[in-house]
Short mmCIF file of C-alpha atoms and ligand atoms in Angstrom, two decimals:
data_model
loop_
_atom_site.label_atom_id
_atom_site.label_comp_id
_atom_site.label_asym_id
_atom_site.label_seq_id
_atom_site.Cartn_x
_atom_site.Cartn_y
_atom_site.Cartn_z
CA UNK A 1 -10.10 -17.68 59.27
CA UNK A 2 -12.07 -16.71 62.40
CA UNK A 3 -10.21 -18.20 65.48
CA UNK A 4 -12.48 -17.97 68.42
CA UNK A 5 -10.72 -19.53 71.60
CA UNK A 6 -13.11 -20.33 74.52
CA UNK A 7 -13.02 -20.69 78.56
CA UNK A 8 -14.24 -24.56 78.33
CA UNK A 9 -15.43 -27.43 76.44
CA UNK A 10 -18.88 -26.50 76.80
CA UNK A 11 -18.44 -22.84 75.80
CA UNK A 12 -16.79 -23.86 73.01
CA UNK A 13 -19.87 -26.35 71.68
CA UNK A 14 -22.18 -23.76 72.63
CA UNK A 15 -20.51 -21.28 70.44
CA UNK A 16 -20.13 -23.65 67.22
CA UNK A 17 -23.86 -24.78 67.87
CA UNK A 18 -25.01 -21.34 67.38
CA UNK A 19 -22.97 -20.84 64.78
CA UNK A 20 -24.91 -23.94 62.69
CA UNK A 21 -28.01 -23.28 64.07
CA UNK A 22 -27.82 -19.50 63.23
CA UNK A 23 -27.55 -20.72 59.56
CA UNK A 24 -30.36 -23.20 59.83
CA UNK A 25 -32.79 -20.52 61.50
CA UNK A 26 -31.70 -18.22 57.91
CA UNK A 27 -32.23 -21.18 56.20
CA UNK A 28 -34.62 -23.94 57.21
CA UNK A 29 -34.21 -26.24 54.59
CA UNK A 30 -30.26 -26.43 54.77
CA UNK A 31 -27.34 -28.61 53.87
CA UNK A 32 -25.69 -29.27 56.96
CA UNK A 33 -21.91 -31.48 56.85
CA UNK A 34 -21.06 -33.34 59.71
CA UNK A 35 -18.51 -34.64 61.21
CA UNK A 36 -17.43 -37.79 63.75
CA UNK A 37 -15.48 -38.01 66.70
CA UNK A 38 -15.10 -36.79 70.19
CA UNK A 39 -15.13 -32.89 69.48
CA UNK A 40 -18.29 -32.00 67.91
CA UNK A 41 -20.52 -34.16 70.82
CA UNK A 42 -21.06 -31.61 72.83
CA UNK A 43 -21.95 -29.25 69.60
CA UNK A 44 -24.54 -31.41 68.81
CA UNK A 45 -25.71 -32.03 72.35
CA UNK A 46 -26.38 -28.38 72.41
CA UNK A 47 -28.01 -28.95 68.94
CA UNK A 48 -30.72 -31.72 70.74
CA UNK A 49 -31.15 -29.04 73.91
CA UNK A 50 -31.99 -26.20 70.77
CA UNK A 51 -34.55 -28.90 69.44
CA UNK A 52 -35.87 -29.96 72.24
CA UNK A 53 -35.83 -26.25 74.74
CA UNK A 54 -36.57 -24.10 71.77
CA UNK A 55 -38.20 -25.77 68.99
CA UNK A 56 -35.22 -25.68 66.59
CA UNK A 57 -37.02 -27.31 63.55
CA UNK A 58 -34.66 -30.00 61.37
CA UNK A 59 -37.81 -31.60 59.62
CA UNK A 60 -36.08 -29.99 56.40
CA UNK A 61 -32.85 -30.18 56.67
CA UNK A 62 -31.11 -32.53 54.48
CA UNK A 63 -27.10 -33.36 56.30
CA UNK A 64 -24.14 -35.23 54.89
CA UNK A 65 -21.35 -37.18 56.77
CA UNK A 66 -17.74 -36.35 56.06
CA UNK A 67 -16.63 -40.01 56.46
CA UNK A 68 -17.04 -43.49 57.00
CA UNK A 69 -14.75 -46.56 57.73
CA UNK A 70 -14.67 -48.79 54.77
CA UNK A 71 -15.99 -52.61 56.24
CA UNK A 72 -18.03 -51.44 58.78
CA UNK A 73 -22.07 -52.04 58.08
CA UNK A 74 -24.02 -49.17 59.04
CA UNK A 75 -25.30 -50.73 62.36
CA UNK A 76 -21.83 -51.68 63.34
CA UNK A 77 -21.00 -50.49 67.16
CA UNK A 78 -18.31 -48.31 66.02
CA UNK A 79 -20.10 -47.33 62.33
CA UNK A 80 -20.11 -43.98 61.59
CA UNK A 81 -23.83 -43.81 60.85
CA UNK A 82 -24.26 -45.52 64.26
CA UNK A 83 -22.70 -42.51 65.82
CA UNK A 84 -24.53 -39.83 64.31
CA UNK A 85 -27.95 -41.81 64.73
CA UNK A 86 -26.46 -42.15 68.31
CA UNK A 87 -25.63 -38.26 68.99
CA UNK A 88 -27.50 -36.54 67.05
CA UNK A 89 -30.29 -37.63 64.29
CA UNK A 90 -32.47 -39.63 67.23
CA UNK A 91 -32.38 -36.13 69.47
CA UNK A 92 -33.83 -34.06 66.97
CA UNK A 93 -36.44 -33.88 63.98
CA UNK A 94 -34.26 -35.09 60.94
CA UNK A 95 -36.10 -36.87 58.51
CA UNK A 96 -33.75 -40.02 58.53
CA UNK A 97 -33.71 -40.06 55.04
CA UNK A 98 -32.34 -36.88 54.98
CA UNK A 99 -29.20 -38.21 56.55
CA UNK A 100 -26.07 -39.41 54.29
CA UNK A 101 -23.49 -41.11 55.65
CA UNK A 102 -20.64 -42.64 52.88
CA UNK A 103 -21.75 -46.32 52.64
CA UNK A 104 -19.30 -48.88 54.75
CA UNK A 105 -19.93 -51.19 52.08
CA UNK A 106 -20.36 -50.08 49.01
CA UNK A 107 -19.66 -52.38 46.36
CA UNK A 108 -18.01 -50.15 44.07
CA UNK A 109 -16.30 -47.51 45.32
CA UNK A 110 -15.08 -45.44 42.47
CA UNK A 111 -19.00 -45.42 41.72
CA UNK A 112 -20.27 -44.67 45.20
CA UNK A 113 -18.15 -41.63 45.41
CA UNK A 114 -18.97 -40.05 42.35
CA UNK A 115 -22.83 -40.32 43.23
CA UNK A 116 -21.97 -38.84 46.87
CA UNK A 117 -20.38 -35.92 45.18
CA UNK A 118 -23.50 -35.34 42.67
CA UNK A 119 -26.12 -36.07 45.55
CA UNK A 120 -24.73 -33.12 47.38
CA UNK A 121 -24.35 -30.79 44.57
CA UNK A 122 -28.15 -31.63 43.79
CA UNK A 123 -29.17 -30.67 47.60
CA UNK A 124 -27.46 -27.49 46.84
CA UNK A 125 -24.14 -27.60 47.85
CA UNK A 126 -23.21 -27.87 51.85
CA UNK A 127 -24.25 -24.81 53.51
CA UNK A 128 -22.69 -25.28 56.65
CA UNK A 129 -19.79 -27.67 57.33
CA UNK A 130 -19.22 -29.43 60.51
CA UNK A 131 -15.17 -29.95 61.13
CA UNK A 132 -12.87 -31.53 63.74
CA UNK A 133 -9.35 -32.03 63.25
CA UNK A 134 -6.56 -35.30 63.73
CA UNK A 135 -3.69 -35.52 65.66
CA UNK A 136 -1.94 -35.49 62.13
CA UNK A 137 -3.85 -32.19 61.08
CA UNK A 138 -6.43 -34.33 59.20
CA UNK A 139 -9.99 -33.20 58.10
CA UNK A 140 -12.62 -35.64 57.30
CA UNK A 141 -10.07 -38.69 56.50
CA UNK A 142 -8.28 -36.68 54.49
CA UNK A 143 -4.43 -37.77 55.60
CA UNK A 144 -1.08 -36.12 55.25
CA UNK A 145 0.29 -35.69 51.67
CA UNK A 146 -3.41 -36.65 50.32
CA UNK A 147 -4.16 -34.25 47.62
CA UNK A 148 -5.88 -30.59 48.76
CA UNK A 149 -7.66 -30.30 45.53
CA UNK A 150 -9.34 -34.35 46.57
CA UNK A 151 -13.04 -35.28 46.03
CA UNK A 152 -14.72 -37.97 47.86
CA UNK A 153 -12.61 -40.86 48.19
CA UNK A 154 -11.15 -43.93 49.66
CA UNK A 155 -8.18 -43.39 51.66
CA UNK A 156 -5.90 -45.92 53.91
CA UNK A 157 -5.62 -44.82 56.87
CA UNK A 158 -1.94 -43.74 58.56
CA UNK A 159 -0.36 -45.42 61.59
CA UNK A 160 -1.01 -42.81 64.13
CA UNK A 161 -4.61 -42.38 62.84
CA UNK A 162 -5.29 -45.96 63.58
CA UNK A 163 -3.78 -45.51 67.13
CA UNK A 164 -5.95 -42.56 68.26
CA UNK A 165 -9.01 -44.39 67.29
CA UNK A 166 -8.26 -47.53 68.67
CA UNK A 167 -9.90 -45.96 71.79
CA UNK A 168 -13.11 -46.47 70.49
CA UNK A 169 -12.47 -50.46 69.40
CA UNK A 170 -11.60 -53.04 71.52
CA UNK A 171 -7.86 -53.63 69.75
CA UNK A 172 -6.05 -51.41 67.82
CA UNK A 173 -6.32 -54.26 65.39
CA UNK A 174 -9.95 -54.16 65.02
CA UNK A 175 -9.56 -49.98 63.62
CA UNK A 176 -10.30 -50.89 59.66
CA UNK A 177 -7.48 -49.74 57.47
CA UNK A 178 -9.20 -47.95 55.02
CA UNK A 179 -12.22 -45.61 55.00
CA UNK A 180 -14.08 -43.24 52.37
CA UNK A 181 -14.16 -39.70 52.76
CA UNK A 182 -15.15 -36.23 51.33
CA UNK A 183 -11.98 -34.62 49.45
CA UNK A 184 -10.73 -31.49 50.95
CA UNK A 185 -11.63 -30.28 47.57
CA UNK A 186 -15.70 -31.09 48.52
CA UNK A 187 -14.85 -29.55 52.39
CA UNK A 188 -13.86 -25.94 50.61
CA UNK A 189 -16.99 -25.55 48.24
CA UNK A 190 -19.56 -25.65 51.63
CA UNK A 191 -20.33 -22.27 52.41
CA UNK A 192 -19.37 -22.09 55.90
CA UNK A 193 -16.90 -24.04 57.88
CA UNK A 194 -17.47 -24.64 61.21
CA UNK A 195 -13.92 -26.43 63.32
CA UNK A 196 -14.01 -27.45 67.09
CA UNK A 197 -11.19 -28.76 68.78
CA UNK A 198 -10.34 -29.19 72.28
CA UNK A 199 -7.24 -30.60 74.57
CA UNK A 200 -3.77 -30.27 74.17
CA UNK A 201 -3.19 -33.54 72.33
CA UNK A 202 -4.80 -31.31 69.22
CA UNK A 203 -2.68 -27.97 70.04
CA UNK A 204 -0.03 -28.59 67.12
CA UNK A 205 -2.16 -29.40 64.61
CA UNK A 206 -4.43 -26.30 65.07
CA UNK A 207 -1.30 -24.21 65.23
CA UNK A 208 -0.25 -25.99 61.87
CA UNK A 209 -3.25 -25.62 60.75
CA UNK A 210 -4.08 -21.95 61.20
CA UNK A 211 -0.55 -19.92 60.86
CA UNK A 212 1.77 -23.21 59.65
CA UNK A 213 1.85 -23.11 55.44
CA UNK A 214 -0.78 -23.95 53.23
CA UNK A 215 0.01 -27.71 52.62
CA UNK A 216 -1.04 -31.83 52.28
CA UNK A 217 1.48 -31.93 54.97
CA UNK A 218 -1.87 -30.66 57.22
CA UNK A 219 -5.05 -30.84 54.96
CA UNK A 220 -6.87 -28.82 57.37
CA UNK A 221 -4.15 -25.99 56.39
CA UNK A 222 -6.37 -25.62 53.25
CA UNK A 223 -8.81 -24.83 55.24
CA UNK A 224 -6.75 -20.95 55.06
CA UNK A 225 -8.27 -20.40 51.44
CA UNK A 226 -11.55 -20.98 52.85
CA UNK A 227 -13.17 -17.31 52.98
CA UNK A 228 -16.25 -18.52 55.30
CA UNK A 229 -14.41 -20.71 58.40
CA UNK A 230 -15.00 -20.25 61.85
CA UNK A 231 -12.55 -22.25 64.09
CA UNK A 232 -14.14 -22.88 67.78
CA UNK A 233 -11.04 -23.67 70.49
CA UNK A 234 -10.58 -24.37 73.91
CA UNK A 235 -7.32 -23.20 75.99
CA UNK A 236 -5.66 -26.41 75.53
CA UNK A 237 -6.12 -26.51 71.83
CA UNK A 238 -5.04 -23.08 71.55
CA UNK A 239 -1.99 -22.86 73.43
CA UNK A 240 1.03 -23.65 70.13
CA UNK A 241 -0.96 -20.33 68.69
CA UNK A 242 1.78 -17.20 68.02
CA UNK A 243 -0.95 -14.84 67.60
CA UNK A 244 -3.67 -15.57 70.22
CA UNK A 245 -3.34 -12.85 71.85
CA UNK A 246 -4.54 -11.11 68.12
CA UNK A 247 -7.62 -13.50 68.10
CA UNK A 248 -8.29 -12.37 71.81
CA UNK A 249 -8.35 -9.10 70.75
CA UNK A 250 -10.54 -9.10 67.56
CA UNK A 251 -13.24 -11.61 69.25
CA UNK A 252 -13.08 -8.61 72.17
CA UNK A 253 -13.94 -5.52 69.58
CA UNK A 254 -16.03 -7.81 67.65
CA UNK A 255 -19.25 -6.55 68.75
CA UNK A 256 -17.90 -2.67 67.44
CA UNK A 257 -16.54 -3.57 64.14
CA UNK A 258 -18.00 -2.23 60.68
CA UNK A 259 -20.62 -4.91 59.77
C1 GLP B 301 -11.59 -39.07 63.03
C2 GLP B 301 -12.58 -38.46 62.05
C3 GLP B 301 -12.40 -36.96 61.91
C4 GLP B 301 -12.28 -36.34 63.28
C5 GLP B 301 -11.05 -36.87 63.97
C6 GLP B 301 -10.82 -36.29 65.36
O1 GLP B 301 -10.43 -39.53 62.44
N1 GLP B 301 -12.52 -39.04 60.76
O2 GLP B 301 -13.48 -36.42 61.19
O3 GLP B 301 -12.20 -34.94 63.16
O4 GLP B 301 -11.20 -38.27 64.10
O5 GLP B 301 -11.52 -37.02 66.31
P1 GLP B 301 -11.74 -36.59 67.81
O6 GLP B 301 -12.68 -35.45 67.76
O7 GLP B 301 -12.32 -37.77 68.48
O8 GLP B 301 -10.41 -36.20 68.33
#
């Protein structure tokens, strides 16, 4: 795993951009995951300035969402497609139907979930992977003690989950209870992970996550058999980290090492 710990919120975002953008400039027709939440808005604000400052052409890229909350239609306020419609599909030059988010109401799940899997393998597989992280070391919705071998599923969601994204809903009791999400088993066949996280609220997770043991205790521990994952930090997010000072150090004499 690459750990890459950054001066700010903004130099971290910058950083992960590049690191998606470098792959859709080697690849302009690319799969590109993506991911929800508060981390990766300022990654894809930096996506819309590429697009926008530098002509950073999406018009092939095909993308697909890592999750969705199960009950919520996609126009919903706090929908997942909402968001990235929101943040990043309506700044840039996606061909909407390009975008796949997991369906909020899919009739029949077991179905839907098997035909998300096959849509992606027949786009190629995910070439680049778009990653934050839970409170409770999640990935996607992928909770503690879910399986790390998982495809894309339904999950319920865990107490503490529910309370961190209450923030976004007017009660906590209006968070749905269940969602659908790519398996940590999808997450490690795209070709490149990219993870942001930033603040201290996330520093034990990323700690677990990156030098704790592989385990469904923290699904984004599997992340470690991943040979392609680049992990984007700030300060905060960094500080439970043993060997930072290590990471410091290689980022430092990356420029001189053997390519
Ligand atoms: C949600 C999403 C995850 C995301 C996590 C962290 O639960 N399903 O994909 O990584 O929240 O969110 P935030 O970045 O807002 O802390």
């Amino acid at each position: 795993m690459e750990v890459v710990i950054c001066s700010s919120y903004e130099d971290m975002s910058r950083l992960a951009a590049k690191a998606v953008a470098d792959v859709v400039r080697r690849k302009p027709n690319a799969v590109i995951g993506l991911a929800t939440g508060s981390s990766p808005l300022g990654l894809y604000a930096e996506l819309i300035r590429m697009h926008k400052e530098e002509g950073m052409d999406f018009s092939r890229v095909k993308t697909f969402n890592l999750d969705e909350y199960v009950g919520l239609a996609g126009d919903h306020e706090q929908s997942y497609r909402r968001f990235m419609n929101k943040n990043l599909f309506e700044g840039i030059n996606i061909d909407i139907a390009n975008t796949h988010v997991p369906d909020g109401l899919a009739r029949d799940y077991a179905r839907f979930c098997r035909e998300y899997e096959e849509k992606i393998k027949a786009a190629g597989g995910v070439d680049v992977q778009v990653l934050g992280i839970g409170t409770d070391g999640h990935v996607g919705f992928n909770e503690p003690g879910d399986s790390l071998a998982s495809r894309t599923h339904t999950v319920t969601l865990n107490e503490q989950t529910i309370k961190d994204n209450a923030r976004f809903f007017e009660k906590e009791s209006d968070v749905p209870l269940f969602a659908c999400t790519m398996g940590v088993g999808t997450v490690l066949e795209a070709r490149k992970c990219v993870l942001v996280a930033n603040g201290k609220k996330k520093a034990k997770a990323v700690a677990a996550m990156i030098e704790g043991p592989i385990s469904s205790m923290c699904t984004a521990s599997a992340l470690q058999m991943h040979n392609d994952t680049s992990v984007f930090l700030d300060e905060d997010a960094a500080r439970d980290l043993k060997l930072a000072d290590y990471y410091r150090w290689i980022q430092k004499h990356k420029p001189k090492a053997p390519k």
